[in-house]
Amino acid sequence: MTRLVNVSNRVAQPRGDTPAGGLAVGVLAALREHGGVWFGWNGRVVSGEPAGPKLEEDGNVTYATIELSERAFELYYNGFSNTSLWPINHYLLGFFRYERREFDEYRRVNSLFARKLIPLLQPDDLIWVHDYHLIPLASELRRAGVENPIGFFLHTPFPAVEALRVLPVYEQLLRAMGAYDVVGFHTPRDLRCFNDALESIGGADHAAVDRRAPGKPHPLHTDVFPIGIDVEGCQQLAMQTGEQDNVQRMVHHLHGRQLLIGVDRLDYSKGLEERFRAFSRLLEDYPAIRNQVSYIQIAPTSRAGVRAYDDIREALERSAGMINGRFADIDWVPIRYLNRGFDRGTLMAFFRETAVGLVTPLRDGMNLVAKEFVAAQDPEDPGMLVLSRLAGAAHELTDAVLVNPYDIDGVAEAMHQALNMPLGERQERHQSMLDVLRRNDITAWRTRFVDALLSAREQRKAG
Ligand code: ADP
């Protein structure tokens, strides 16, 4: 029986805290449908020897989780993964830093993941590795003799080679990507950048050095697999949770005003400071709108303890305070900034009550919030999405009001346009975006990637 073994840095355990994030949401939805194993870190950091894997069954999914040492957390996770790779992948080079010892630890943790995963593997398993934390995992597994098909999916953008070259070890990472059978990206642009990068180091054949499974080298299959969502699931959640107390309270406090909403992990790539400035510009440039709109920004802390993330939290608190100080009235607070998470049902119900969804990252692999926002709308009277052209989702959701998130005046105009869009136009745009979401939902994403792994297995057998 073919099992799907998903491996990601962090696992969302059934009874633990579910980390807010597209990867966790996407992998969980794909796994619940197909069944299989989810291997990775449980979120605990220990001072002694890290334990695991610990196995836990929930329905058709086995969660296999390990702990991380303090050193690994600092150097592999906060360090190389999130202070070297994350900023480069999002073209935010001002946040980039490189330390050789962090890269060394990154490799060590990848080798630890391989050692802890191998005893759980069965000969027919398909292995699907997720995201930038685990690029060298396939080469570690191959070195240990694993012959199963192994795929890699990058949930972030893949940067242009000129940005990538900032990283002293980029060639090593590219070669490590060559150790996979299947490498997938969200958009054609990411795939082009990857191919360019491979060319720059001598082409795919050169990268194939690490692609030696025991036996013959095999072809590297690269493709675009834009992640989707469970469209019906979001719609149902949005409708079911509408009567919940916190949703009703939120609606009550709008007092009939139009709601703008943003839901993001608190991350500098999400363009939150720029978005706050654009909202301020909206109130400045269109005085008639004051006291007619409310903006709720939900942004739970992520990666706390990393300097850049603590800074952005403070900057946003200051900015929200300044905007409220400048524009608030005795019966109106323009921005409510909530530094906490909500369960998915509540988020979907909030979306359904919203006039304008704001998804304006400075760069994003896909951005699932954009898709969830569209799915959660009432087709009879849908809210409109303002979406960054620099998010992967803009390749598909071309009927959103598209913006450049750095263009503060442009985003303010787009907010105004979306707030005032006639019903007929909103319905048309919503219908066409919903069609796109339905054609390429979470099942399509998972099925296409698994099919690519199955073909890789056939090729291995044939070879
Ligand atoms: P990223 O993966 O960079 O965080 P995405 O938009 O792709 O961005 O994915 C975010 C996912 O996490 C979405 O499914 C969204 O519903 C969920 N999420 C984001 N913010 C929150 C929050 N405050 N509370 C609960 N879930 C959240």
Coordinates of C-alpha atoms and ligand atoms in Angstrom, one line a residue:
M1 CA 0.0 0.0 0.0
T2 CA 1.4 3.4 -1.0
R3 CA 1.7 5.8 1.9
L4 CA 2.3 9.5 1.6
V5 CA 5.0 10.6 4.0
N6 CA 5.0 14.4 4.4
V7 CA 8.0 16.0 6.0
S8 CA 8.0 19.6 7.1
N9 CA 9.9 21.6 9.7
R10 CA 6.8 22.0 11.9
V11 CA 3.9 19.6 12.4
A12 CA 0.5 20.8 13.4
Q13 CA -0.5 18.1 15.9
P14 CA -4.1 17.1 16.4
R15 CA -4.2 18.2 20.1
G16 CA -1.5 20.9 20.0
D17 CA -1.5 24.5 18.9
T18 CA -2.0 24.7 15.2
P19 CA 0.6 27.1 13.9
A20 CA -1.1 29.7 11.7
G21 CA 0.5 29.4 8.3
G22 CA -0.3 28.3 4.7
L23 CA 2.0 25.2 4.9
A24 CA 0.3 23.8 8.0
V25 CA -3.2 24.4 6.6
G26 CA -2.3 23.0 3.1
V27 CA -0.5 19.9 4.3
L28 CA -3.1 19.0 6.9
A29 CA -5.9 19.4 4.3
A30 CA -4.0 17.2 1.8
L31 CA -3.1 14.6 4.4
R32 CA -6.6 14.3 5.8
E33 CA -7.9 13.4 2.4
H34 CA -5.2 11.0 1.4
G35 CA -4.1 9.6 4.8
G36 CA -0.4 9.0 5.6
V37 CA 2.4 10.2 7.9
W38 CA 3.4 13.8 8.9
F39 CA 6.9 14.0 10.2
G40 CA 8.6 17.0 11.7
W41 CA 9.2 19.2 14.8
N42 CA 6.5 19.4 17.5
G43 CA 7.4 23.0 18.4
R44 CA 9.2 22.1 21.7
V45 CA 12.7 23.2 22.4
V46 CA 14.8 21.3 25.0
S47 CA 18.0 21.9 26.7
G48 CA 19.1 18.2 26.8
E49 CA 19.0 15.5 24.1
P50 CA 15.9 16.1 21.9
A51 CA 13.4 13.2 22.0
G52 CA 11.4 11.6 19.2
P53 CA 10.0 10.6 17.0
K54 CA 6.8 10.2 19.1
L55 CA 3.9 8.7 17.1
E56 CA 0.3 9.7 17.5
E57 CA -2.6 8.5 15.4
D58 CA -5.6 10.7 14.5
G59 CA -8.0 9.2 11.9
N60 CA -6.0 8.2 8.8
V61 CA -3.0 10.4 9.7
T62 CA 0.0 9.4 11.8
Y63 CA 1.9 12.3 13.4
A64 CA 5.5 11.6 14.0
T65 CA 7.2 14.4 15.9
I66 CA 10.6 15.2 17.3
E67 CA 11.9 17.9 19.6
L68 CA 14.7 20.4 18.7
S69 CA 17.6 21.4 20.9
E70 CA 18.1 25.0 21.9
R71 CA 21.0 25.2 19.6
A72 CA 19.1 23.9 16.6
F73 CA 16.2 26.3 17.3
E74 CA 18.6 29.3 17.5
L75 CA 20.9 28.5 14.6
Y76 CA 18.9 26.3 12.2
Y77 CA 15.4 27.7 12.7
N78 CA 15.8 31.3 13.7
G79 CA 19.2 31.6 12.1
F80 CA 19.8 30.1 8.7
S81 CA 16.2 29.2 7.8
N82 CA 14.5 32.4 8.9
T83 CA 17.2 35.1 8.8
S84 CA 19.1 33.9 5.7
L85 CA 16.7 32.0 3.4
W86 CA 13.3 33.6 4.3
P87 CA 14.4 37.2 3.5
I88 CA 16.2 36.1 0.3
N89 CA 13.3 34.2 -0.9
H90 CA 11.1 37.2 -0.4
Y91 CA 13.5 39.7 -1.9
L92 CA 13.8 41.5 1.4
L93 CA 17.6 41.7 1.4
G94 CA 17.7 44.4 4.1
F95 CA 16.7 41.6 6.6
F96 CA 19.3 39.1 5.3
R97 CA 22.1 37.9 7.4
Y98 CA 24.5 35.0 7.0
E99 CA 26.5 33.1 9.6
R100 CA 28.5 30.0 8.6
R101 CA 27.8 28.3 11.9
E102 CA 24.1 28.7 11.3
F103 CA 24.4 27.0 7.9
D104 CA 26.5 24.2 9.5
E105 CA 23.7 23.7 12.1
Y106 CA 21.1 23.7 9.2
R107 CA 22.9 20.8 7.6
R108 CA 23.2 19.0 10.9
V109 CA 19.5 19.3 11.6
N110 CA 18.7 18.1 8.1
S111 CA 20.9 15.0 8.8
L112 CA 19.1 14.5 12.1
F113 CA 15.7 14.7 10.4
A114 CA 16.9 12.0 7.9
R115 CA 18.2 9.7 10.7
K116 CA 15.0 10.0 12.7
L117 CA 12.8 9.5 9.6
I118 CA 14.5 6.5 8.1
P119 CA 13.3 3.9 10.6
L120 CA 9.7 4.9 9.9
L121 CA 10.0 4.5 6.1
Q122 CA 8.5 1.6 4.2
P123 CA 9.6 0.6 0.7
D124 CA 6.5 1.8 -1.1
D125 CA 6.3 5.2 0.6
L126 CA 6.2 8.4 -1.4
I127 CA 8.2 11.1 0.4
W128 CA 7.0 14.7 0.1
V129 CA 9.3 17.3 1.7
H130 CA 8.0 20.8 2.3
D131 CA 9.8 24.1 2.3
Y132 CA 13.1 25.9 2.6
H133 CA 14.0 24.5 6.1
L134 CA 14.6 21.1 4.6
I135 CA 16.3 21.6 1.2
P136 CA 19.2 19.1 1.9
L137 CA 17.0 16.4 3.3
A138 CA 16.8 14.3 0.0
S139 CA 20.6 14.3 -0.3
E140 CA 20.9 13.1 3.3
L141 CA 18.3 10.4 2.7
R142 CA 20.0 9.3 -0.5
R143 CA 23.4 9.1 1.2
A144 CA 21.8 6.7 3.7
G145 CA 20.6 4.5 0.9
V146 CA 16.9 5.5 0.7
E147 CA 15.5 4.7 -2.7
N148 CA 11.9 5.9 -2.4
P149 CA 10.8 8.8 -4.7
I150 CA 11.3 12.1 -2.9
G151 CA 9.6 15.3 -3.9
F152 CA 10.2 18.9 -2.7
F153 CA 7.7 21.7 -2.7
L154 CA 8.7 25.3 -2.0
H155 CA 6.0 27.2 -0.3
T156 CA 7.8 30.5 -0.6
P157 CA 8.8 32.3 -3.8
F158 CA 12.0 31.2 -5.5
P159 CA 14.2 34.3 -6.0
A160 CA 15.9 35.5 -9.1
V161 CA 19.4 34.2 -9.3
E162 CA 20.9 37.7 -8.7
A163 CA 19.2 37.8 -5.3
L164 CA 20.1 34.2 -4.6
R165 CA 23.8 34.9 -5.2
V166 CA 23.9 37.0 -2.1
L167 CA 23.9 33.7 -0.2
P168 CA 27.5 32.3 0.0
V169 CA 26.2 28.7 -0.1
Y170 CA 23.6 29.0 -2.8
E171 CA 25.4 26.5 -5.1
Q172 CA 25.3 23.9 -2.5
L173 CA 21.6 24.4 -2.0
L174 CA 20.9 24.2 -5.7
R175 CA 22.8 21.0 -6.0
A176 CA 20.9 19.6 -3.0
M177 CA 17.6 20.4 -4.8
G178 CA 18.9 18.3 -7.6
A179 CA 18.8 15.3 -5.3
Y180 CA 15.0 15.2 -5.5
D181 CA 12.9 13.4 -8.1
V182 CA 10.3 16.2 -8.2
V183 CA 10.7 19.8 -7.4
G184 CA 7.6 22.0 -7.3
F185 CA 6.8 25.7 -7.1
H186 CA 3.7 27.9 -6.8
T187 CA 4.1 29.9 -10.0
P188 CA 5.7 29.8 -13.4
R189 CA 7.9 32.7 -12.4
D190 CA 9.4 30.7 -9.5
L191 CA 10.1 27.8 -11.8
R192 CA 11.8 30.1 -14.3
C193 CA 14.0 31.5 -11.6
F194 CA 14.9 28.1 -10.5
N195 CA 15.8 27.0 -14.0
D196 CA 17.9 30.2 -14.5
A197 CA 19.7 29.5 -11.2
L198 CA 20.5 25.9 -12.3
E199 CA 21.7 27.2 -15.6
S200 CA 24.0 29.6 -13.8
I201 CA 25.8 26.8 -12.0
G202 CA 26.2 24.7 -15.2
G203 CA 22.7 23.3 -15.8
A204 CA 20.6 20.5 -14.5
D205 CA 23.2 17.9 -15.3
H206 CA 25.8 19.5 -13.1
A207 CA 23.2 19.7 -10.3
A208 CA 22.6 16.0 -10.9
V209 CA 25.8 15.2 -9.1
D210 CA 23.8 14.8 -5.9
R211 CA 21.0 13.0 -7.7
R212 CA 22.6 9.6 -7.5
A213 CA 20.1 7.3 -5.9
P214 CA 21.9 4.1 -5.4
G215 CA 21.9 3.0 -9.0
K216 CA 21.4 5.2 -12.0
P217 CA 20.9 8.9 -12.1
H218 CA 17.2 9.8 -12.8
P219 CA 15.6 12.8 -14.4
L220 CA 14.7 15.8 -12.3
H221 CA 11.0 16.7 -12.8
T222 CA 10.2 20.3 -12.1
D223 CA 6.8 21.8 -12.4
V224 CA 4.3 24.4 -11.1
F225 CA 1.8 23.2 -8.5
P226 CA -0.1 26.3 -7.2
I227 CA -1.6 25.3 -3.8
G228 CA -5.4 25.6 -3.5
I229 CA -7.9 25.5 -0.7
D230 CA -10.8 23.4 0.4
V231 CA -13.4 25.7 -1.2
E232 CA -16.6 24.1 0.1
G233 CA -15.0 23.6 3.5
C234 CA -14.3 27.4 3.8
Q235 CA -17.8 28.2 2.5
Q236 CA -19.5 25.9 5.1
L237 CA -17.3 27.2 8.0
A238 CA -18.2 30.8 7.0
M239 CA -21.9 30.0 7.1
Q240 CA -21.9 27.8 10.2
T241 CA -20.0 30.1 12.4
G242 CA -21.9 33.3 11.6
E243 CA -24.1 33.0 14.7
Q244 CA -21.1 32.6 17.1
D245 CA -20.9 35.1 19.9
N246 CA -17.6 36.7 18.9
V247 CA -18.8 37.1 15.3
Q248 CA -22.0 38.7 16.4
R249 CA -20.1 41.0 18.8
M250 CA -17.8 42.1 16.0
V251 CA -20.8 42.8 13.7
H252 CA -22.6 44.7 16.4
H253 CA -19.7 47.0 17.0
L254 CA -19.5 47.9 13.3
H255 CA -22.8 49.8 13.7
G256 CA -23.4 49.4 9.9
R257 CA -20.0 50.6 8.8
Q258 CA -18.2 48.9 6.0
L259 CA -15.5 46.5 7.3
L260 CA -12.0 46.2 5.9
I261 CA -10.1 43.2 7.2
G262 CA -6.5 41.9 7.1
V263 CA -5.5 38.5 8.5
D264 CA -1.8 37.7 8.4
R265 CA 1.0 36.2 10.5
L266 CA 2.9 39.1 12.0
D267 CA 5.7 39.0 9.4
Y268 CA 7.6 41.8 7.7
S269 CA 6.9 40.2 4.3
K270 CA 3.2 40.8 4.7
G271 CA 3.5 44.6 4.1
L272 CA 1.5 45.5 7.2
E273 CA 3.2 48.8 7.9
E274 CA 2.7 49.9 4.3
R275 CA -1.0 48.7 4.5
F276 CA -1.5 50.8 7.7
R277 CA -0.1 53.8 5.8
A278 CA -2.3 53.2 2.9
F279 CA -5.4 53.1 5.2
S280 CA -4.3 56.3 6.7
R281 CA -4.0 57.8 3.2
L282 CA -7.5 56.6 2.4
L283 CA -8.9 58.5 5.4
E284 CA -6.8 61.5 4.5
D285 CA -7.7 61.6 0.8
Y286 CA -11.4 60.7 1.1
P287 CA -12.7 62.5 4.1
A288 CA -16.3 61.5 3.4
I289 CA -15.3 57.9 4.2
R290 CA -14.3 58.7 7.8
N291 CA -16.6 57.1 10.4
Q292 CA -18.1 55.0 7.5
V293 CA -15.4 52.2 7.6
S294 CA -13.7 50.1 10.2
Y295 CA -10.4 48.3 9.6
I296 CA -9.7 45.1 11.7
Q297 CA -6.2 43.8 11.4
I298 CA -5.7 40.3 12.9
A299 CA -2.0 39.4 13.2
P300 CA -0.8 36.8 15.7
T301 CA 2.9 36.9 16.6
S302 CA 5.1 34.5 14.7
R303 CA 8.8 33.7 15.2
A304 CA 8.9 35.7 18.5
G305 CA 12.4 36.4 19.7
V306 CA 13.7 37.1 16.3
R307 CA 14.6 40.8 16.4
A308 CA 12.9 41.8 13.1
Y309 CA 9.7 40.3 14.2
D310 CA 9.7 42.0 17.6
D311 CA 10.4 45.3 15.8
I312 CA 7.5 45.0 13.4
R313 CA 5.1 44.3 16.3
E314 CA 6.2 47.5 18.0
A315 CA 6.1 49.5 14.7
L316 CA 2.5 48.4 14.0
E317 CA 1.3 49.2 17.5
R318 CA 2.8 52.7 17.1
S319 CA 1.3 53.2 13.7
A320 CA -2.2 52.0 14.7
G321 CA -2.1 54.3 17.7
M322 CA -1.1 57.3 15.6
I323 CA -3.8 56.7 13.0
N324 CA -6.4 56.3 15.8
G325 CA -5.1 59.3 17.5
R326 CA -5.4 61.4 14.4
F327 CA -8.7 60.2 13.0
A328 CA -10.8 58.6 15.8
D329 CA -14.1 60.2 16.9
I330 CA -16.0 59.8 20.2
D331 CA -18.0 56.9 18.6
W332 CA -15.4 55.6 16.1
V333 CA -12.1 53.8 16.3
P334 CA -10.7 53.5 12.7
I335 CA -8.2 50.6 13.2
R336 CA -8.5 47.7 15.6
Y337 CA -5.2 45.8 15.6
L338 CA -5.6 42.4 17.2
N339 CA -2.3 40.7 18.0
R340 CA -3.8 37.2 18.4
G341 CA -5.1 34.2 16.5
F342 CA -8.7 33.1 15.9
D343 CA -10.0 29.7 15.0
R344 CA -10.6 29.1 11.3
G345 CA -14.4 29.2 11.6
T346 CA -14.3 32.6 13.2
L347 CA -12.0 33.9 10.5
M348 CA -14.2 32.6 7.7
A349 CA -17.3 34.2 9.3
F350 CA -15.4 37.5 9.7
F351 CA -14.5 37.3 6.0
R352 CA -18.2 36.9 5.1
E353 CA -19.1 40.0 6.9
T354 CA -16.3 42.0 5.2
A355 CA -16.6 44.6 2.4
V356 CA -12.9 44.6 1.5
G357 CA -10.2 42.0 2.2
L358 CA -6.7 43.4 2.3
V359 CA -4.0 41.0 1.2
T360 CA -1.0 43.2 0.3
P361 CA 2.2 41.3 1.0
L362 CA 5.5 42.8 -0.2
R363 CA 6.1 39.3 -1.6
D364 CA 4.4 35.9 -1.0
G365 CA 4.7 32.4 -2.3
M366 CA 1.0 32.0 -2.7
N367 CA -1.1 33.5 0.2
L368 CA -3.9 31.3 1.2
V369 CA -5.8 34.1 3.0
A370 CA -6.5 35.7 -0.4
K371 CA -8.1 32.4 -1.5
E372 CA -10.0 31.8 1.7
F373 CA -11.4 35.3 1.7
V374 CA -12.9 34.8 -1.8
A375 CA -14.3 31.4 -0.9
A376 CA -16.0 32.6 2.3
Q377 CA -18.0 35.4 0.6
D378 CA -21.7 35.3 0.1
P379 CA -22.1 35.1 -3.8
E380 CA -25.2 37.3 -3.6
D381 CA -23.4 40.2 -2.0
P382 CA -19.6 39.4 -2.1
G383 CA -16.9 41.5 -0.5
M384 CA -14.0 42.5 -2.8
L385 CA -10.4 41.5 -2.5
V386 CA -7.5 44.0 -2.8
L387 CA -4.5 41.8 -3.6
S388 CA -0.8 42.4 -4.1
R389 CA 0.6 41.7 -7.5
L390 CA 3.7 40.3 -5.7
A391 CA 1.7 37.5 -4.1
G392 CA 1.6 34.1 -6.0
A393 CA -2.2 34.2 -5.7
A394 CA -2.3 37.2 -8.1
H395 CA -1.4 34.8 -10.9
E396 CA -4.7 33.1 -10.4
L397 CA -7.0 35.8 -8.8
T398 CA -6.7 38.2 -11.7
D399 CA -10.2 39.6 -11.0
A400 CA -9.2 41.0 -7.6
V401 CA -8.3 44.7 -7.4
L402 CA -4.6 44.2 -7.9
V403 CA -2.0 46.6 -6.4
N404 CA 1.6 47.2 -5.9
P405 CA 1.9 47.1 -2.1
Y406 CA 4.7 49.7 -2.1
D407 CA 2.5 52.3 -3.8
I408 CA 0.7 53.8 -0.8
D409 CA -1.5 56.1 -2.9
G410 CA -2.3 53.3 -5.3
V411 CA -3.4 51.0 -2.5
A412 CA -5.5 53.8 -0.9
E413 CA -7.2 54.3 -4.3
A414 CA -7.7 50.5 -4.6
M415 CA -9.3 50.4 -1.2
H416 CA -11.7 53.2 -2.2
Q417 CA -12.5 51.5 -5.5
A418 CA -13.2 48.2 -3.8
L419 CA -15.4 49.9 -1.1
N420 CA -17.5 51.6 -3.8
M421 CA -17.6 48.8 -6.4
P422 CA -21.2 48.3 -7.7
L423 CA -22.9 45.0 -6.8
G424 CA -23.0 43.6 -10.3
E425 CA -19.2 44.1 -10.8
R426 CA -18.5 42.5 -7.4
Q427 CA -20.7 39.5 -8.3
E428 CA -19.0 39.0 -11.7
R429 CA -15.5 39.3 -10.3
H430 CA -16.3 37.0 -7.4
Q431 CA -17.8 34.3 -9.6
S432 CA -14.8 34.2 -11.9
M433 CA -12.4 34.0 -8.9
L434 CA -14.5 31.3 -7.4
D435 CA -14.4 29.3 -10.6
V436 CA -10.6 29.5 -10.5
L437 CA -10.5 28.3 -6.9
R438 CA -12.8 25.4 -7.7
R439 CA -10.7 24.3 -10.7
N440 CA -7.5 24.2 -8.7
D441 CA -8.5 23.3 -5.2
I442 CA -6.5 21.5 -2.5
T443 CA -7.3 18.1 -3.9
A444 CA -5.9 19.1 -7.3
W445 CA -2.7 20.3 -5.7
R446 CA -2.2 17.1 -3.7
T447 CA -3.2 14.8 -6.6
R448 CA -0.9 16.4 -9.1
F449 CA 2.1 16.3 -6.8
V450 CA 1.4 12.7 -5.8
D451 CA 1.0 11.7 -9.5
A452 CA 4.4 13.3 -10.2
L453 CA 5.9 11.2 -7.4
L454 CA 4.2 8.0 -8.7
S455 CA 5.7 8.7 -12.2
A456 CA 9.1 9.2 -10.6
R457 CA 8.7 5.8 -9.0
E458 CA 7.8 4.2 -12.4
Q459 CA 10.9 5.8 -13.9
R460 CA 13.1 4.6 -11.1
K461 CA 11.7 1.0 -11.6
A462 CA 12.2 1.3 -15.4
G463 CA 15.7 2.7 -15.0
Ligands
ADP1 P1 1.8 32.2 5.5 O1 1.9 30.8 5.1 O2 2.9 33.1 5.0 O3 1.4 32.4 6.9 P2 -0.8 32.2 4.0 O4 -1.7 33.3 3.8 O5 -0.4 31.3 2.8 O6 0.5 32.8 4.7 O7 -1.4 31.2 5.1 C1 -1.9 31.6 6.3 C2 -2.8 30.5 6.8 O8 -2.9 30.6 8.2 C3 -4.2 30.7 6.3 O9 -4.8 29.4 6.1 C4 -4.9 31.5 7.4 O10 -6.3 31.2 7.5 C5 -4.2 31.0 8.6 N1 -4.1 32.2 9.5 C6 -3.5 33.3 9.3 N2 -3.6 34.2 10.3 C7 -4.3 33.5 11.2 C8 -4.8 33.9 12.5 N3 -4.7 35.1 13.0 N4 -5.5 33.0 13.2 C9 -5.7 31.7 12.6 N5 -5.3 31.4 11.4 C10 -4.6 32.2 10.7

